[in-house]
């Protein structure tokens, strides 16, 4: 692999970027007479932060990547253009893309006077690394892949993409605009070992911020640094940064919407296939479906007649007679199906009896949302910025069979203390709130030795508070969390859930010991919160707990 620096356009290697006086001042100033702004405050009279520090910190937590590997653009359109400008000398270079794919890559290439080479996807819109790499020319600097691909909807095969990354002596951009609809398909974790891999994501789709214009690059810090040097300094406005930051506080709610959209996608996928006018519905990992009709024009016209607009993609390679349909709300999808000649079944979920609670806890050090539903399982959504802690909290979600979401923006640059402690407090409160009057619960849980290590957790959620911790670790840290914080975590949890909690564990490997403890706690919790349908009352001889 070439040194990435060598791939940068010569005229940019020694660029002196525009700098602001505020860049040179490390400490906070109180009087700003450096930028010829109007000093009278109207909310936007100051220039925005060119580095978007606050926003990047939150995004770093949500995306599980260090701040230094993040670049923010005005939509993803801006980084697409900047990547071409950074690596492709105009008139003397080419970029290679799959077809069919997202149009902006080729438009942006033409604007930058960069030649476009097309490589058709295989049957089923699959990527073949070999066939793609055969198309590389000596002047090819950048390859664009889109996964899940637009307009086809499918996630590209991970191994084929990585073969392209490893087999190409240039930049490989993987556009993951739809990745939040695709389970754990992201390649962002590969950036560490692959300096030529550039991941593009956006807040325009799953995150519901298309109107804001906020796109995201995850890449080696050399590349994010170079992009920052060549961008216009104030590319993300004050309003944009503030609104995005506010909306990111609702990450847990965003994930709810994504779950609804994924369910709707599945229903639409099944329903559309039953229509006589539909030839094929392509499997999708995104929030849209590519649908092949016998006569796409007839379908398109009848939809327009009903006020429904979809995207005609029939002129794209391999997409004859295809329309691309975005998954809407359940009502919108039902309207679509009705026009096309079938109906969505009505099924109303009765959520009234579910025990759930949400706790929002904000202090100077942390800003936390914990949400738990004791009567339903879903994949836990855990983001605290501490990888190992995330992993442990996931164990609680998985093994207690609850629906657990935790997002914590904390002062992890200082240390892990506040994040771990405050999450414990919020989690304890949330479980307590979800339990409500505790009618019908089993109340006691206990868990016996786990396979990984010997961990036992005894739990009484009746309301008495006591805590015993008999767990020893051989090292100071486990992953990115200090070992002593785990005792603190369970103690704070016990105090805020008002429970008796006895934890004992031993073993050789610290990771296994603590994982055993979290799993055993989760199992104990599952047993204790279980609501026995046969027992209506309060599980105490006193009649109240
Ligand atoms: C929608 C979309 C984007 C998002 O573009 P923004 O400029 O971030 O709104 C990027 N890539 C693909 C493939 C898309 O479909």
PDB file of N, CA and C and ligand atoms in Angstrom, residues 73-80 101-105 146-151 175-178 200-205 209-210 213-216 288 324, ligand 1:
ATOM      1  N   UNK A  73     -19.282  17.195   7.314  1.00  0.00           N
ATOM      2  CA  UNK A  73     -19.489  17.993   6.111  1.00  0.00           C
ATOM      3  C   UNK A  73     -20.909  18.511   6.021  1.00  0.00           C
ATOM      4  N   UNK A  74     -21.095  19.456   5.120  1.00  0.00           N
ATOM      5  CA  UNK A  74     -22.417  19.999   4.840  1.00  0.00           C
ATOM      6  C   UNK A  74     -23.153  18.972   3.972  1.00  0.00           C
ATOM      7  N   UNK A  75     -23.806  17.995   4.628  1.00  0.00           N
ATOM      8  CA  UNK A  75     -24.302  16.809   3.940  1.00  0.00           C
ATOM      9  C   UNK A  75     -23.128  15.913   3.588  1.00  0.00           C
ATOM     10  N   UNK A  76     -23.405  14.759   2.941  1.00  0.00           N
ATOM     11  CA  UNK A  76     -22.275  13.949   2.458  1.00  0.00           C
ATOM     12  C   UNK A  76     -21.819  14.449   1.114  1.00  0.00           C
ATOM     13  N   UNK A  77     -22.646  15.286   0.494  1.00  0.00           N
ATOM     14  CA  UNK A  77     -22.239  15.830  -0.807  1.00  0.00           C
ATOM     15  C   UNK A  77     -20.912  16.566  -0.685  1.00  0.00           C
ATOM     16  N   UNK A  78     -20.739  17.308   0.400  1.00  0.00           N
ATOM     17  CA  UNK A  78     -19.506  18.080   0.545  1.00  0.00           C
ATOM     18  C   UNK A  78     -18.266  17.170   0.626  1.00  0.00           C
ATOM     19  N   UNK A  79     -18.254  16.161   1.525  1.00  0.00           N
ATOM     20  CA  UNK A  79     -17.082  15.279   1.529  1.00  0.00           C
ATOM     21  C   UNK A  79     -16.861  14.512   0.225  1.00  0.00           C
ATOM     22  N   UNK A  80     -17.926  14.172  -0.507  1.00  0.00           N
ATOM     23  CA  UNK A  80     -17.725  13.491  -1.799  1.00  0.00           C
ATOM     24  C   UNK A  80     -16.900  14.399  -2.711  1.00  0.00           C
ATOM     25  N   UNK A 101     -25.555   3.064  -9.210  1.00  0.00           N
ATOM     26  CA  UNK A 101     -25.266   3.575  -7.871  1.00  0.00           C
ATOM     27  C   UNK A 101     -25.741   5.025  -7.755  1.00  0.00           C
ATOM     28  N   UNK A 102     -25.378   5.654  -6.661  1.00  0.00           N
ATOM     29  CA  UNK A 102     -25.774   7.026  -6.339  1.00  0.00           C
ATOM     30  C   UNK A 102     -25.157   7.981  -7.354  1.00  0.00           C
ATOM     31  N   UNK A 103     -25.992   8.886  -7.878  1.00  0.00           N
ATOM     32  CA  UNK A 103     -25.584   9.738  -9.002  1.00  0.00           C
ATOM     33  C   UNK A 103     -24.531  10.789  -8.645  1.00  0.00           C
ATOM     34  N   UNK A 104     -24.551  11.258  -7.392  1.00  0.00           N
ATOM     35  CA  UNK A 104     -23.701  12.399  -7.033  1.00  0.00           C
ATOM     36  C   UNK A 104     -22.202  12.124  -7.288  1.00  0.00           C
ATOM     37  N   UNK A 105     -21.785  10.843  -7.146  1.00  0.00           N
ATOM     38  CA  UNK A 105     -20.338  10.573  -7.339  1.00  0.00           C
ATOM     39  C   UNK A 105     -19.896  11.001  -8.742  1.00  0.00           C
ATOM     40  N   UNK A 146     -21.024   1.856  -2.576  1.00  0.00           N
ATOM     41  CA  UNK A 146     -22.149   2.345  -1.799  1.00  0.00           C
ATOM     42  C   UNK A 146     -22.828   1.125  -1.184  1.00  0.00           C
ATOM     43  N   UNK A 147     -22.882   1.081   0.152  1.00  0.00           N
ATOM     44  CA  UNK A 147     -23.367  -0.127   0.817  1.00  0.00           C
ATOM     45  C   UNK A 147     -24.071   0.239   2.126  1.00  0.00           C
ATOM     46  N   UNK A 148     -25.383  -0.023   2.239  1.00  0.00           N
ATOM     47  CA  UNK A 148     -26.291  -0.546   1.225  1.00  0.00           C
ATOM     48  C   UNK A 148     -26.323   0.386   0.022  1.00  0.00           C
ATOM     49  N   UNK A 149     -26.437  -0.228  -1.164  1.00  0.00           N
ATOM     50  CA  UNK A 149     -26.326   0.552  -2.393  1.00  0.00           C
ATOM     51  C   UNK A 149     -27.650   1.238  -2.734  1.00  0.00           C
ATOM     52  N   UNK A 150     -27.535   2.438  -3.247  1.00  0.00           N
ATOM     53  CA  UNK A 150     -28.671   3.169  -3.772  1.00  0.00           C
ATOM     54  C   UNK A 150     -28.530   3.147  -5.288  1.00  0.00           C
ATOM     55  N   UNK A 151     -29.494   2.695  -6.075  1.00  0.00           N
ATOM     56  CA  UNK A 151     -30.908   2.449  -5.751  1.00  0.00           C
ATOM     57  C   UNK A 151     -31.261   0.981  -5.484  1.00  0.00           C
ATOM     58  N   UNK A 175     -19.749   4.359   0.940  1.00  0.00           N
ATOM     59  CA  UNK A 175     -20.833   5.249   1.349  1.00  0.00           C
ATOM     60  C   UNK A 175     -21.877   4.424   2.100  1.00  0.00           C
ATOM     61  N   UNK A 176     -21.979   4.675   3.395  1.00  0.00           N
ATOM     62  CA  UNK A 176     -22.916   3.930   4.243  1.00  0.00           C
ATOM     63  C   UNK A 176     -24.102   4.810   4.664  1.00  0.00           C
ATOM     64  N   UNK A 177     -24.645   5.549   3.695  1.00  0.00           N
ATOM     65  CA  UNK A 177     -25.744   6.464   4.011  1.00  0.00           C
ATOM     66  C   UNK A 177     -26.920   5.746   4.675  1.00  0.00           C
ATOM     67  N   UNK A 178     -27.101   4.463   4.359  1.00  0.00           N
ATOM     68  CA  UNK A 178     -28.279   3.728   4.855  1.00  0.00           C
ATOM     69  C   UNK A 178     -27.917   2.696   5.909  1.00  0.00           C
ATOM     70  N   UNK A 200     -18.286   6.947   4.512  1.00  0.00           N
ATOM     71  CA  UNK A 200     -19.196   8.099   4.486  1.00  0.00           C
ATOM     72  C   UNK A 200     -20.493   7.699   5.147  1.00  0.00           C
ATOM     73  N   UNK A 201     -20.968   8.513   6.064  1.00  0.00           N
ATOM     74  CA  UNK A 201     -22.309   8.312   6.588  1.00  0.00           C
ATOM     75  C   UNK A 201     -23.021   9.652   6.568  1.00  0.00           C
ATOM     76  N   UNK A 202     -24.285   9.642   6.908  1.00  0.00           N
ATOM     77  CA  UNK A 202     -25.041  10.887   6.845  1.00  0.00           C
ATOM     78  C   UNK A 202     -26.086  10.911   7.943  1.00  0.00           C
ATOM     79  N   UNK A 203     -26.490  12.115   8.329  1.00  0.00           N
ATOM     80  CA  UNK A 203     -27.612  12.242   9.261  1.00  0.00           C
ATOM     81  C   UNK A 203     -28.910  12.529   8.510  1.00  0.00           C
ATOM     82  N   UNK A 204     -28.850  12.431   7.187  1.00  0.00           N
ATOM     83  CA  UNK A 204     -30.016  12.786   6.366  1.00  0.00           C
ATOM     84  C   UNK A 204     -31.080  11.696   6.315  1.00  0.00           C
ATOM     85  N   UNK A 205     -30.711  10.452   6.571  1.00  0.00           N
ATOM     86  CA  UNK A 205     -31.673   9.380   6.329  1.00  0.00           C
ATOM     87  C   UNK A 205     -32.245   8.875   7.655  1.00  0.00           C
ATOM     88  N   UNK A 209     -32.452  14.144   9.522  1.00  0.00           N
ATOM     89  CA  UNK A 209     -31.973  15.531   9.478  1.00  0.00           C
ATOM     90  C   UNK A 209     -31.625  15.976   8.061  1.00  0.00           C
ATOM     91  N   UNK A 210     -32.370  15.497   7.079  1.00  0.00           N
ATOM     92  CA  UNK A 210     -32.031  15.836   5.684  1.00  0.00           C
ATOM     93  C   UNK A 210     -32.004  17.354   5.476  1.00  0.00           C
ATOM     94  N   UNK A 213     -28.520  19.285   6.636  1.00  0.00           N
ATOM     95  CA  UNK A 213     -27.279  19.067   5.885  1.00  0.00           C
ATOM     96  C   UNK A 213     -26.133  18.723   6.846  1.00  0.00           C
ATOM     97  N   UNK A 214     -26.026  17.470   7.205  1.00  0.00           N
ATOM     98  CA  UNK A 214     -24.910  17.034   8.035  1.00  0.00           C
ATOM     99  C   UNK A 214     -24.467  15.644   7.598  1.00  0.00           C
ATOM    100  N   UNK A 215     -23.251  15.587   7.085  1.00  0.00           N
ATOM    101  CA  UNK A 215     -22.671  14.323   6.638  1.00  0.00           C
ATOM    102  C   UNK A 215     -21.421  14.045   7.430  1.00  0.00           C
ATOM    103  N   UNK A 216     -20.966  12.807   7.353  1.00  0.00           N
ATOM    104  CA  UNK A 216     -19.942  12.342   8.268  1.00  0.00           C
ATOM    105  C   UNK A 216     -18.933  11.483   7.529  1.00  0.00           C
ATOM    106  N   UNK A 288     -35.662   1.791   1.635  1.00  0.00           N
ATOM    107  CA  UNK A 288     -36.418   1.867   0.381  1.00  0.00           C
ATOM    108  C   UNK A 288     -36.389   0.493  -0.275  1.00  0.00           C
ATOM    109  N   UNK A 324     -38.237   3.077  -7.395  1.00  0.00           N
ATOM    110  CA  UNK A 324     -37.673   2.997  -6.044  1.00  0.00           C
ATOM    111  C   UNK A 324     -38.655   3.656  -5.079  1.00  0.00           C
TER     112      UNK A 324
HETATM  113  C1  LIG B   1     -29.108  10.172   0.466  1.00  0.00           C
HETATM  114  C2  LIG B   1     -27.747   9.721   0.211  1.00  0.00           C
HETATM  115  C3  LIG B   1     -26.670  10.406   0.761  1.00  0.00           C
HETATM  116  C4  LIG B   1     -26.894  11.584   1.647  1.00  0.00           C
HETATM  117  O1  LIG B   1     -26.493  12.751   1.144  1.00  0.00           O
HETATM  118  P1  LIG B   1     -26.505  14.040   2.103  1.00  0.00           P
HETATM  119  O2  LIG B   1     -25.771  15.035   1.317  1.00  0.00           O
HETATM  120  O3  LIG B   1     -25.788  13.643   3.359  1.00  0.00           O
HETATM  121  O4  LIG B   1     -27.916  14.371   2.383  1.00  0.00           O
HETATM  122  C5  LIG B   1     -25.399   9.948   0.538  1.00  0.00           C
HETATM  123  N1  LIG B   1     -25.201   8.835  -0.178  1.00  0.00           N
HETATM  124  C6  LIG B   1     -26.218   8.135  -0.707  1.00  0.00           C
HETATM  125  C7  LIG B   1     -25.942   6.895  -1.446  1.00  0.00           C
HETATM  126  C8  LIG B   1     -27.523   8.561  -0.525  1.00  0.00           C
HETATM  127  O5  LIG B   1     -28.534   7.863  -1.062  1.00  0.00           O
END
